[in-house]
Amino acid sequence: MLDIRSIRQEPDKYKAGLSRKGVDPSKVDELLQIDADWRSALTEVERLKSVRNTASENIGRKKKQGEDASADIKQMKEVSDAIKALDGSVRDLDAKLQDMLLSLPNIAHPSVPDGASEEENVPLRYIGDKPNFSFEPKPHWEIASDLDIVDFERATKVTGTRFVIYKGLGAKLERALAAFMLDYQTEKNGYTEMFPAFIANDTSLIGTGNLPKFGDEMFKLEGLPYYLIPTAEIPLTNYYRDEILEASLLPVKFAGYSSSFRSEAGSAGKDTRGLIRVHQFQKVELVKLVLPENSYDELESLVQDAADILDALELPYRVIEICTGDLGSKETKKYDLEVWLPAAGTYREISSCSNFEDYQARRANLRFRREDGGKPEFVHTLNGSGLAVGRTVAAILENGQQEDGSVRIPKALVPYMGTEVIERRKA
RNA sequence: GGAGUGAUGGCCGAGUAGGUCGAAGGCGCUCGCCUGCUAAGCGAGUAUACGGGCAAAACCCGUAUCGAGGGUUCGAAUCCCUCUCACUCCGCCA
């Protein structure tokens, strides 16, 4: 959520910022008009309340002394009615203002490149060597089916399309990757391991910015204000919601493992096969709550924390900077890590690392205090995948595949897998 | 799921025949005094949000906040309704 007071002071800055995000700048004028109406109504109702408060004190005093106060009471009844009416419009205007503020996107950091769509994202660096195959590399779903380690068909029977069931060493690979990622981020990068609930309430989803605008991307529990979390970002960022943290606690660094549920409305036809786009996948999510002045440095280190996993797993990838046109609604700046998938010959997103500045903190009322007696300030929040497990499985299968159909396990993962190779199952 | 009890400031804890209560008292914390050091003692201070005074800071004024929301009333921490949460007992379960 944007700061209404800043918008009042520098409307032009916000108009420019919002139009970079594709919002009609006249929204700002509309917003300021409602804000002005709200404030004038508020000033008036507060004036009336002040009148009422002093009058009520007088009435109390008179009654205590046995004097007649019925005239005052009669007069105050009118004031009270006026207050009631005006209070209603103050509330309506405020609700309207909040709704508008909640649905406005964050504005991009000046360093973010302009661009209309993902076509204009900027690749920053390419890391690792792509494997050279002396044979035609197979897509991961074929490898997985041949090895009998992921069952796509039966998952569709048991649940529905775009669900998967891992089996045997596939299931173990999922577990091994999650354990490896959590161990790495907690032991090497200083994160605190978290295991959240996979269901969050609507207030939390408003806090992170998924509601009110993106409700149709999530699975909602019928008849309840609960949603299956689309990412562990929701519970982790909301963990300290409505609290004032001591500055010494910052930066807070959480590494949370969870399933992520995406209804992916409107994505029909894209990535219909394999592990890339499914309704439920597992992910280790990194969340940071930091001092405002540090958040861009923290974003850089967050990207590296996520990239560490790809480095350790010897997977080739690139880092790209997201342009304004592809930047999500909540983010001020974002980098994606894209892993190489040889069968398709493309890079695919495997981690997305973003700074939200105080956009989420303001919604979630997530603050800190620099010193005793200091004013509470909003923290800056960041998050990034470290990494998405399903896509990592896909990358390991495709990059590690061998001519005989077996798959080589990255060295770092061998202790977790207990084997260096996933062999074709003996028929 | 059934029955009961409760929810007050950073913490503990007063406060219900509605009236000057943002809220006694204590603890903690901050500053000052005192003091070989520490402790004790003495004095002062110590919530948040929003609006206004101003373009800002300090400061001042106003409004709101005693779990949340609504209601009664000139006036609600105190009365009524709904909800949420916590605890205890019973039931059930991993």
Short mmCIF file of C-alpha atoms (C1' of nucleotides) in Angstrom, two decimals:
data_model
loop_
_atom_site.label_atom_id
_atom_site.label_comp_id
_atom_site.label_asym_id
_atom_site.label_seq_id
_atom_site.Cartn_x
_atom_site.Cartn_y
_atom_site.Cartn_z
CA MET A 1 0.00 0.00 0.00
CA LEU A 2 1.24 3.44 -0.88
CA ASP A 3 1.47 6.17 1.74
CA ILE A 4 -1.43 8.57 1.34
CA ARG A 5 0.54 11.36 2.97
CA SER A 6 3.37 11.03 0.50
CA ILE A 7 0.84 11.03 -2.32
CA ARG A 8 -0.62 14.28 -0.98
CA GLN A 9 2.79 15.87 -0.89
CA GLU A 10 4.14 14.67 -4.20
CA PRO A 11 1.21 13.72 -6.41
CA ASP A 12 3.23 14.18 -9.59
CA LYS A 13 5.88 11.75 -8.47
CA TYR A 14 3.19 9.13 -7.87
CA LYS A 15 1.44 9.86 -11.13
CA ALA A 16 4.69 9.23 -12.96
CA GLY A 17 5.47 6.14 -10.90
CA LEU A 18 2.04 4.64 -11.35
CA SER A 19 1.97 5.21 -15.07
CA ARG A 20 5.22 3.25 -15.31
CA LYS A 21 3.24 0.41 -13.79
CA GLY A 22 0.45 0.93 -16.28
CA VAL A 23 -2.00 2.75 -14.03
CA ASP A 24 -3.92 5.75 -15.33
CA PRO A 25 -2.44 8.76 -13.49
CA SER A 26 -5.87 10.34 -13.12
CA LYS A 27 -6.39 7.70 -10.41
CA VAL A 28 -4.21 9.91 -8.24
CA ASP A 29 -6.50 12.91 -8.67
CA GLU A 30 -9.49 10.76 -7.94
CA LEU A 31 -7.78 9.47 -4.83
CA LEU A 32 -6.81 12.93 -3.63
CA GLN A 33 -10.36 14.18 -4.12
CA ILE A 34 -11.75 11.43 -1.91
CA ASP A 35 -8.97 12.07 0.56
CA ALA A 36 -9.88 15.76 0.71
CA ASP A 37 -13.55 14.92 1.20
CA TRP A 38 -12.67 12.46 3.90
CA ARG A 39 -10.48 14.92 5.75
CA SER A 40 -13.02 17.72 5.70
CA ALA A 41 -15.74 15.38 6.96
CA LEU A 42 -13.37 14.10 9.61
CA THR A 43 -12.44 17.58 10.78
CA GLU A 44 -16.10 18.50 11.10
CA VAL A 45 -17.15 15.38 12.96
CA GLU A 46 -14.22 15.74 15.31
CA ARG A 47 -15.20 19.31 16.01
CA LEU A 48 -18.72 18.15 16.87
CA LYS A 49 -17.39 15.42 19.10
CA SER A 50 -15.28 17.94 20.92
CA VAL A 51 -18.41 20.05 21.52
CA ARG A 52 -20.25 17.00 22.74
CA ASN A 53 -17.48 15.93 25.08
CA THR A 54 -17.31 19.25 26.88
CA ALA A 55 -21.10 19.48 27.04
CA SER A 56 -21.33 15.99 28.48
CA GLU A 57 -18.87 16.89 31.17
CA ASN A 58 -21.02 19.87 32.07
CA ILE A 59 -24.13 17.72 32.19
CA GLY A 60 -22.39 15.32 34.51
CA ARG A 61 -21.32 18.14 36.77
CA LYS A 62 -24.77 19.70 36.85
CA LYS A 63 -26.43 16.42 37.65
CA LYS A 64 -23.99 15.76 40.43
CA GLN A 65 -24.92 19.13 41.94
CA GLY A 66 -28.60 18.40 41.50
CA GLU A 67 -29.16 21.02 38.83
CA ASP A 68 -31.47 20.56 35.89
CA ALA A 69 -29.66 19.56 32.70
CA SER A 70 -32.57 18.62 30.50
CA ALA A 71 -32.10 21.60 28.17
CA ASP A 72 -28.48 20.69 27.59
CA ILE A 73 -29.37 17.09 27.02
CA LYS A 74 -32.00 18.00 24.49
CA GLN A 75 -29.54 20.19 22.64
CA MET A 76 -26.86 17.55 22.70
CA LYS A 77 -29.22 15.00 21.32
CA GLU A 78 -29.28 16.96 18.08
CA VAL A 79 -25.51 17.23 18.03
CA SER A 80 -25.30 13.53 18.66
CA ASP A 81 -27.58 12.75 15.75
CA ALA A 82 -25.48 14.95 13.49
CA ILE A 83 -22.38 13.11 14.64
CA LYS A 84 -23.95 9.77 13.89
CA ALA A 85 -24.84 10.80 10.36
CA LEU A 86 -21.48 12.38 9.67
CA ASP A 87 -19.63 9.45 11.19
CA GLY A 88 -21.30 7.25 8.62
CA SER A 89 -20.01 9.27 5.71
CA VAL A 90 -16.56 9.53 7.26
CA ARG A 91 -16.52 5.75 7.46
CA ASP A 92 -17.73 5.33 3.88
CA LEU A 93 -15.16 7.75 2.54
CA ASP A 94 -12.41 6.12 4.53
CA ALA A 95 -13.38 2.67 3.32
CA LYS A 96 -13.40 3.92 -0.26
CA LEU A 97 -9.99 5.50 0.22
CA GLN A 98 -8.56 2.33 1.74
CA ASP A 99 -10.00 0.20 -1.05
CA MET A 100 -8.41 2.42 -3.64
CA LEU A 101 -5.08 2.44 -1.85
CA LEU A 102 -5.16 -1.34 -1.45
CA SER A 103 -5.71 -1.88 -5.13
CA LEU A 104 -2.99 0.47 -6.32
CA PRO A 105 0.27 -1.26 -7.23
CA ASN A 106 3.63 -0.39 -5.79
CA ILE A 107 5.83 1.89 -7.86
CA ALA A 108 9.07 0.69 -9.38
CA HIS A 109 12.50 1.69 -8.17
CA PRO A 110 14.20 4.23 -10.47
CA SER A 111 16.86 1.66 -11.35
CA VAL A 112 14.30 -0.71 -12.89
CA PRO A 113 14.52 -0.72 -16.68
CA ASP A 114 11.45 0.39 -18.61
CA GLY A 115 9.81 -2.22 -20.76
CA ALA A 116 6.42 -3.28 -22.00
CA SER A 117 6.62 -6.99 -21.28
CA GLU A 118 8.89 -9.83 -20.30
CA GLU A 119 10.49 -9.49 -23.73
CA GLU A 120 12.34 -6.50 -22.36
CA ASN A 121 13.72 -8.06 -19.21
CA VAL A 122 17.46 -7.66 -19.01
CA PRO A 123 19.76 -10.68 -18.67
CA LEU A 124 22.56 -9.68 -16.29
CA ARG A 125 24.82 -12.70 -16.14
CA TYR A 126 25.08 -16.31 -17.22
CA ILE A 127 26.49 -18.80 -14.72
CA GLY A 128 27.60 -22.38 -15.18
CA ASP A 129 28.25 -24.48 -18.27
CA LYS A 130 25.42 -25.95 -20.24
CA PRO A 131 25.78 -29.71 -20.62
CA ASN A 132 26.85 -31.09 -23.99
CA PHE A 133 24.87 -34.11 -25.03
CA SER A 134 25.97 -36.64 -27.58
CA PHE A 135 22.32 -37.61 -27.93
CA GLU A 136 19.01 -35.82 -28.15
CA PRO A 137 18.15 -34.68 -24.59
CA LYS A 138 14.70 -35.69 -23.43
CA PRO A 139 12.23 -33.45 -21.62
CA HIS A 140 12.04 -34.09 -17.89
CA TRP A 141 8.56 -35.60 -17.99
CA GLU A 142 9.76 -38.32 -20.31
CA ILE A 143 12.79 -38.99 -18.15
CA ALA A 144 10.62 -39.07 -15.04
CA SER A 145 8.06 -41.39 -16.59
CA ASP A 146 10.75 -43.71 -17.99
CA LEU A 147 12.38 -43.91 -14.56
CA ASP A 148 8.96 -44.29 -12.92
CA ILE A 149 9.74 -41.55 -10.40
CA VAL A 150 6.87 -39.17 -11.16
CA ASP A 151 3.37 -40.35 -12.02
CA PHE A 152 1.46 -37.75 -13.97
CA GLU A 153 -1.43 -39.93 -15.14
CA ARG A 154 -2.42 -41.34 -11.78
CA ALA A 155 -2.12 -37.92 -10.14
CA THR A 156 -4.70 -36.73 -12.63
CA LYS A 157 -6.92 -39.66 -11.70
CA VAL A 158 -6.50 -39.13 -7.96
CA THR A 159 -6.88 -35.36 -8.02
CA GLY A 160 -7.03 -33.73 -11.41
CA THR A 161 -5.03 -32.16 -14.15
CA ARG A 162 -1.83 -30.32 -13.27
CA PHE A 163 -1.14 -32.34 -10.16
CA VAL A 164 1.75 -34.74 -9.73
CA ILE A 165 2.69 -37.67 -7.55
CA TYR A 166 6.34 -38.33 -6.89
CA LYS A 167 7.29 -41.95 -6.45
CA GLY A 168 10.29 -43.92 -5.26
CA LEU A 169 13.53 -42.03 -5.88
CA GLY A 170 11.48 -39.16 -7.29
CA ALA A 171 9.78 -38.72 -3.93
CA LYS A 172 13.15 -39.04 -2.29
CA LEU A 173 14.61 -36.45 -4.62
CA GLU A 174 11.89 -34.00 -3.60
CA ARG A 175 12.64 -34.64 0.05
CA ALA A 176 16.40 -34.51 -0.47
CA LEU A 177 16.22 -31.18 -2.28
CA ALA A 178 14.03 -29.62 0.37
CA ALA A 179 16.34 -30.83 3.12
CA PHE A 180 19.42 -29.69 1.25
CA MET A 181 18.00 -26.23 0.57
CA LEU A 182 16.88 -25.75 4.16
CA ASP A 183 20.21 -26.95 5.55
CA TYR A 184 22.10 -24.71 3.20
CA GLN A 185 20.11 -21.57 3.91
CA THR A 186 20.12 -22.09 7.66
CA GLU A 187 23.72 -23.22 8.05
CA LYS A 188 25.49 -21.14 5.41
CA ASN A 189 23.29 -18.08 4.96
CA GLY A 190 21.94 -17.52 8.44
CA TYR A 191 18.23 -18.06 7.90
CA THR A 192 15.88 -19.37 10.57
CA GLU A 193 14.02 -22.45 9.44
CA MET A 194 10.25 -22.14 9.52
CA PHE A 195 7.52 -24.61 8.79
CA PRO A 196 4.29 -22.70 8.39
CA ALA A 197 0.65 -23.60 8.12
CA PHE A 198 -0.36 -24.09 4.49
CA ILE A 199 -3.61 -22.22 5.00
CA ALA A 200 -3.76 -18.50 5.73
CA ASN A 201 -6.61 -16.16 6.49
CA ASP A 202 -7.76 -13.23 4.38
CA THR A 203 -6.15 -10.62 6.61
CA SER A 204 -2.75 -12.19 5.98
CA LEU A 205 -3.40 -12.23 2.26
CA ILE A 206 -4.27 -8.55 2.31
CA GLY A 207 -1.07 -8.00 4.26
CA THR A 208 1.13 -9.46 1.56
CA GLY A 209 -0.90 -7.90 -1.25
CA ASN A 210 -2.54 -11.04 -2.70
CA LEU A 211 -5.94 -9.68 -1.79
CA PRO A 212 -8.09 -7.91 -2.75
CA LYS A 213 -6.90 -8.07 -6.35
CA PHE A 214 -5.58 -11.57 -6.92
CA GLY A 215 -8.06 -13.81 -5.15
CA ASP A 216 -8.71 -15.85 -8.29
CA GLU A 217 -5.11 -17.05 -8.38
CA MET A 218 -5.63 -18.93 -5.14
CA PHE A 219 -7.66 -21.84 -3.86
CA LYS A 220 -10.19 -20.66 -1.31
CA LEU A 221 -11.69 -22.91 1.31
CA GLU A 222 -15.40 -23.09 0.80
CA GLY A 223 -17.38 -20.97 3.21
CA LEU A 224 -14.31 -19.84 5.16
CA PRO A 225 -12.05 -16.78 4.93
CA TYR A 226 -9.14 -19.18 4.44
CA TYR A 227 -6.96 -19.79 1.43
CA LEU A 228 -4.36 -22.41 0.51
CA ILE A 229 -1.15 -20.44 0.49
CA PRO A 230 0.28 -19.71 -2.96
CA THR A 231 3.71 -19.37 -1.33
CA ALA A 232 5.23 -19.51 2.16
CA GLU A 233 5.78 -15.78 1.74
CA ILE A 234 2.25 -15.33 3.10
CA PRO A 235 2.72 -16.91 6.53
CA LEU A 236 6.34 -15.80 6.88
CA THR A 237 5.78 -12.15 6.04
CA ASN A 238 2.67 -12.06 8.21
CA TYR A 239 4.43 -13.75 11.12
CA TYR A 240 5.15 -10.42 12.81
CA ARG A 241 2.08 -8.64 11.47
CA ASP A 242 0.71 -5.93 13.76
CA GLU A 243 3.86 -5.94 15.82
CA ILE A 244 6.59 -3.44 16.57
CA LEU A 245 9.98 -5.14 16.47
CA GLU A 246 13.13 -4.01 18.17
CA ALA A 247 15.63 -2.81 15.59
CA SER A 248 18.21 -5.22 17.02
CA LEU A 249 16.06 -8.08 15.74
CA LEU A 250 16.60 -6.94 12.15
CA PRO A 251 17.27 -8.26 9.68
CA VAL A 252 14.82 -11.10 10.25
CA LYS A 253 15.66 -13.93 7.84
CA PHE A 254 13.26 -16.83 7.46
CA ALA A 255 13.64 -19.90 5.30
CA GLY A 256 10.27 -21.61 5.15
CA TYR A 257 9.43 -24.88 3.47
CA SER A 258 5.89 -25.41 2.30
CA SER A 259 3.66 -26.53 -0.46
CA SER A 260 2.47 -23.74 -2.70
CA PHE A 261 -0.96 -23.84 -4.27
CA ARG A 262 -1.74 -21.93 -7.44
CA SER A 263 -5.02 -22.09 -9.25
CA GLU A 264 -3.25 -20.59 -12.30
CA ALA A 265 -6.48 -19.22 -13.67
CA GLY A 266 -6.04 -18.14 -17.24
CA SER A 267 -2.87 -20.08 -17.87
CA ALA A 268 -4.52 -22.94 -19.70
CA GLY A 269 -2.41 -24.27 -22.53
CA LYS A 270 0.95 -23.14 -21.17
CA ASP A 271 3.39 -25.78 -19.94
CA THR A 272 0.72 -28.42 -19.94
CA ARG A 273 3.23 -31.22 -19.45
CA GLY A 274 5.66 -31.94 -16.69
CA LEU A 275 6.60 -30.25 -13.46
CA ILE A 276 6.86 -26.64 -14.57
CA ARG A 277 3.34 -25.41 -14.00
CA VAL A 278 1.29 -27.39 -11.51
CA HIS A 279 -1.35 -26.54 -8.93
CA GLN A 280 0.75 -27.74 -6.03
CA PHE A 281 4.50 -27.60 -5.73
CA GLN A 282 6.95 -27.42 -2.90
CA LYS A 283 9.28 -24.56 -2.31
CA VAL A 284 11.78 -23.21 0.18
CA GLU A 285 10.96 -19.55 0.48
CA LEU A 286 13.33 -16.92 1.81
CA VAL A 287 11.77 -13.92 3.51
CA LYS A 288 13.61 -10.96 4.97
CA LEU A 289 12.43 -8.08 7.11
CA VAL A 290 15.06 -5.38 7.03
CA LEU A 291 15.92 -1.77 7.81
CA PRO A 292 14.66 0.50 5.02
CA GLU A 293 18.10 1.87 4.25
CA ASN A 294 19.44 -1.65 3.68
CA SER A 295 16.73 -3.16 1.54
CA TYR A 296 18.44 -2.88 -1.83
CA ASP A 297 21.67 -4.37 -0.51
CA GLU A 298 19.56 -7.08 1.07
CA LEU A 299 17.94 -7.75 -2.29
CA GLU A 300 21.33 -8.34 -3.89
CA SER A 301 22.36 -10.76 -1.15
CA LEU A 302 18.98 -12.48 -1.33
CA VAL A 303 19.53 -13.19 -5.02
CA GLN A 304 22.93 -14.63 -4.21
CA ASP A 305 21.48 -16.78 -1.40
CA ALA A 306 19.06 -18.31 -3.88
CA ALA A 307 21.75 -18.63 -6.56
CA ASP A 308 23.98 -20.47 -4.07
CA ILE A 309 21.67 -23.46 -4.40
CA LEU A 310 21.96 -23.50 -8.17
CA ASP A 311 25.72 -23.18 -7.87
CA ALA A 312 25.87 -26.01 -5.37
CA LEU A 313 23.71 -28.20 -7.60
CA GLU A 314 25.88 -27.37 -10.62
CA LEU A 315 22.90 -26.19 -12.62
CA PRO A 316 23.48 -23.60 -15.36
CA TYR A 317 21.36 -20.50 -14.98
CA ARG A 318 21.10 -16.85 -15.70
CA VAL A 319 20.10 -13.85 -13.66
CA ILE A 320 17.71 -11.42 -15.26
CA GLU A 321 16.41 -8.09 -14.14
CA ILE A 322 12.69 -7.65 -14.53
CA CYS A 323 11.53 -4.59 -16.44
CA THR A 324 8.61 -2.37 -15.40
CA GLY A 325 6.17 -4.12 -17.71
CA ASP A 326 6.81 -7.54 -16.20
CA LEU A 327 7.14 -6.37 -12.60
CA GLY A 328 4.42 -7.64 -10.29
CA SER A 329 1.97 -5.35 -8.63
CA LYS A 330 3.66 -5.40 -5.22
CA GLU A 331 7.29 -5.18 -6.18
CA THR A 332 9.63 -2.23 -6.54
CA LYS A 333 12.43 -4.30 -8.05
CA LYS A 334 12.82 -7.93 -8.96
CA TYR A 335 15.41 -10.37 -10.23
CA ASP A 336 14.59 -13.79 -11.58
CA LEU A 337 16.92 -16.76 -11.62
CA GLU A 338 16.28 -18.87 -14.68
CA VAL A 339 17.61 -22.38 -14.90
CA TRP A 340 18.68 -24.00 -18.16
CA LEU A 341 16.36 -26.69 -19.46
CA PRO A 342 18.20 -28.41 -22.32
CA ALA A 343 15.29 -30.31 -23.85
CA ALA A 344 13.35 -27.15 -24.56
CA GLY A 345 16.56 -25.22 -25.06
CA THR A 346 15.34 -22.40 -22.84
CA TYR A 347 15.85 -20.85 -19.48
CA ARG A 348 12.93 -21.15 -17.06
CA GLU A 349 12.24 -19.21 -13.90
CA ILE A 350 13.23 -21.16 -10.80
CA SER A 351 13.46 -18.28 -8.34
CA SER A 352 12.07 -14.81 -8.14
CA CYS A 353 13.60 -12.33 -5.69
CA SER A 354 11.84 -9.09 -4.92
CA ASN A 355 11.95 -6.00 -2.79
CA PHE A 356 8.59 -4.60 -1.69
CA GLU A 357 9.99 -1.73 0.35
CA ASP A 358 7.22 -0.77 2.79
CA TYR A 359 4.31 -1.78 0.53
CA GLN A 360 3.56 -4.99 2.41
CA ALA A 361 4.71 -3.64 5.77
CA ARG A 362 2.18 -0.83 5.57
CA ARG A 363 -0.60 -3.28 4.73
CA ALA A 364 0.47 -5.74 7.40
CA ASN A 365 1.29 -2.99 9.92
CA LEU A 366 4.71 -4.48 10.36
CA ARG A 367 6.98 -2.03 12.12
CA PHE A 368 10.18 -1.63 14.07
CA ARG A 369 11.56 0.88 16.53
CA ARG A 370 15.11 2.13 16.23
CA GLU A 371 15.52 2.97 19.91
CA ASP A 372 13.53 3.32 23.07
CA GLY A 373 11.09 6.15 22.67
CA GLY A 374 11.69 6.34 18.93
CA LYS A 375 8.82 6.46 16.48
CA PRO A 376 7.83 3.14 14.98
CA GLU A 377 8.74 2.84 11.29
CA PHE A 378 7.70 0.35 8.67
CA VAL A 379 10.24 -2.35 7.86
CA HIS A 380 11.06 -3.24 4.30
CA THR A 381 10.10 -6.76 3.22
CA LEU A 382 11.76 -8.95 0.63
CA ASN A 383 11.37 -12.49 -0.51
CA GLY A 384 12.69 -14.96 -2.98
CA SER A 385 12.45 -18.64 -3.73
CA GLY A 386 15.38 -20.60 -2.54
CA LEU A 387 14.29 -22.58 -4.63
CA ALA A 388 11.15 -24.02 -6.18
CA VAL A 389 11.67 -27.75 -5.66
CA GLY A 390 9.62 -29.11 -8.56
CA ARG A 391 11.41 -27.01 -11.13
CA THR A 392 14.71 -27.98 -9.54
CA VAL A 393 13.78 -31.63 -10.00
CA ALA A 394 13.03 -30.90 -13.63
CA ALA A 395 16.38 -29.15 -14.05
CA ILE A 396 18.33 -31.96 -12.41
CA LEU A 397 16.61 -34.56 -14.56
CA GLU A 398 17.19 -32.69 -17.79
CA ASN A 399 20.73 -31.50 -17.10
CA GLY A 400 21.86 -34.72 -15.46
CA GLN A 401 20.39 -37.15 -17.97
CA GLN A 402 22.67 -39.73 -19.57
CA GLU A 403 22.41 -41.65 -22.77
CA ASP A 404 21.27 -44.85 -21.05
CA GLY A 405 18.32 -42.99 -19.51
CA SER A 406 19.78 -42.72 -16.03
CA VAL A 407 20.23 -39.40 -14.24
CA ARG A 408 23.35 -38.22 -12.47
CA ILE A 409 22.72 -36.66 -9.04
CA PRO A 410 24.70 -33.48 -8.25
CA LYS A 411 27.50 -34.16 -5.77
CA ALA A 412 26.08 -31.88 -3.11
CA LEU A 413 22.90 -33.90 -3.11
CA VAL A 414 24.41 -37.36 -2.99
CA PRO A 415 24.55 -37.52 0.83
CA TYR A 416 20.85 -36.70 0.89
CA MET A 417 19.96 -39.15 -1.89
CA GLY A 418 22.20 -42.01 -0.89
CA THR A 419 22.96 -42.63 -4.55
CA GLU A 420 24.92 -40.93 -7.31
CA VAL A 421 22.63 -42.03 -10.08
CA ILE A 422 18.95 -42.67 -10.59
CA GLU A 423 18.87 -45.78 -12.74
CA ARG A 424 16.28 -46.93 -15.15
CA ARG A 425 14.06 -49.22 -13.18
CA LYS A 426 14.62 -52.90 -13.71
CA ALA A 427 11.53 -53.98 -15.56
"C1'" G B 1 -18.26 -30.76 19.36
"C1'" G B 2 -20.56 -29.76 24.75
"C1'" A B 3 -20.13 -26.80 29.53
"C1'" G B 4 -17.83 -22.88 32.14
"C1'" U B 5 -14.43 -18.67 33.04
"C1'" G B 6 -11.98 -14.75 31.14
"C1'" A B 7 -9.77 -10.73 27.57
"C1'" U B 8 -7.63 -3.39 30.58
"C1'" G B 9 -1.26 0.28 28.78
"C1'" G B 10 5.87 -3.14 27.66
"C1'" C B 11 4.38 -6.57 31.91
"C1'" C B 12 1.35 -7.41 36.45
"C1'" G B 13 -3.06 -5.49 38.13
"C1'" A B 14 -7.34 -1.90 40.09
"C1'" G B 15 -11.64 -0.02 38.21
"C1'" U B 16 -19.38 -2.26 36.81
"C1'" A B 17 -25.96 0.92 41.05
"C1'" G B 18 -22.77 4.60 33.27
"C1'" G B 19 -20.27 10.93 34.34
"C1'" U B 20 -14.21 15.12 34.18
"C1'" C B 21 -10.73 7.43 33.06
"C1'" G B 22 -5.83 7.35 28.40
"C1'" A B 23 -7.41 4.92 32.57
"C1'" A B 24 -5.26 3.99 40.28
"C1'" G B 25 -1.18 1.12 42.09
"C1'" G B 26 3.10 -1.84 41.24
"C1'" C B 27 7.03 -3.69 38.05
"C1'" G B 28 10.06 -2.55 34.03
"C1'" C B 29 12.40 1.28 31.17
"C1'" U B 30 14.53 6.56 30.40
"C1'" C B 31 16.54 11.09 32.46
"C1'" G B 32 18.15 13.77 36.83
"C1'" C B 33 19.62 13.87 42.15
"C1'" C B 34 22.07 11.19 45.80
"C1'" U B 35 26.02 7.62 46.42
"C1'" G B 36 33.74 4.65 47.08
"C1'" C B 37 31.25 0.78 43.10
"C1'" U B 38 26.70 -1.86 42.90
"C1'" A B 39 22.17 -2.01 45.26
"C1'" A B 40 18.73 0.86 47.81
"C1'" G B 41 16.50 5.80 48.12
"C1'" C B 42 14.38 10.55 46.03
"C1'" G B 43 12.24 13.44 41.79
"C1'" A B 44 10.44 13.66 36.78
"C1'" G B 45 9.04 11.12 32.51
"C1'" U B 46 7.41 6.72 29.94
"C1'" A B 47 1.15 4.09 24.39
"C1'" U B 48 -0.60 4.13 19.36
"C1'" A B 49 -3.20 5.97 15.16
"C1'" C B 50 -5.51 9.75 12.53
"C1'" G B 51 -6.76 14.97 11.62
"C1'" G B 52 -5.48 20.15 12.34
"C1'" G B 53 -2.00 24.34 13.67
"C1'" C B 54 2.84 24.32 9.35
"C1'" A B 55 6.01 23.13 3.67
"C1'" A B 56 8.74 20.31 7.45
"C1'" A B 57 10.97 19.14 12.72
"C1'" A B 58 10.08 20.33 17.75
"C1'" C B 59 5.88 21.50 20.04
"C1'" C B 60 0.64 22.47 20.68
"C1'" C B 61 -4.74 21.39 19.89
"C1'" G B 62 -8.51 17.85 18.72
"C1'" U B 63 -10.52 12.89 17.89
"C1'" A B 64 -10.26 7.73 18.57
"C1'" U B 65 -8.45 3.34 21.05
"C1'" C B 66 -9.67 -0.79 27.95
"C1'" G B 67 -10.03 -8.32 22.48
"C1'" A B 68 -13.07 -6.91 17.50
"C1'" G B 69 -17.58 -5.01 15.43
"C1'" G B 70 -22.42 -3.02 16.23
"C1'" G B 71 -26.30 -0.93 19.64
"C1'" U B 72 -28.56 1.99 23.94
"C1'" U B 73 -27.36 7.03 26.06
"C1'" C B 74 -26.28 14.01 26.37
"C1'" G B 75 -22.18 10.71 28.04
"C1'" A B 76 -19.83 3.60 27.93
"C1'" A B 77 -13.66 0.21 30.22
"C1'" U B 78 -18.45 -0.08 32.83
"C1'" C B 79 -25.27 -1.75 30.06
"C1'" C B 80 -27.18 -4.86 25.52
"C1'" C B 81 -26.16 -7.90 20.90
"C1'" U B 82 -22.80 -10.51 17.53
"C1'" C B 83 -18.01 -12.34 16.67
"C1'" U B 84 -12.84 -13.70 17.78
"C1'" C B 85 -9.27 -15.51 20.95
"C1'" A B 86 -7.30 -17.73 25.56
"C1'" C B 87 -7.79 -20.95 29.77
"C1'" U B 88 -10.38 -25.11 32.56
"C1'" C B 89 -13.47 -29.57 32.46
"C1'" C B 90 -15.95 -33.35 29.31
"C1'" G B 91 -16.07 -35.81 24.51
"C1'" C B 92 -13.22 -37.09 20.07
"C1'" C B 93 -8.79 -37.79 17.59
"C1'" A B 94 -2.90 -38.14 15.08
#
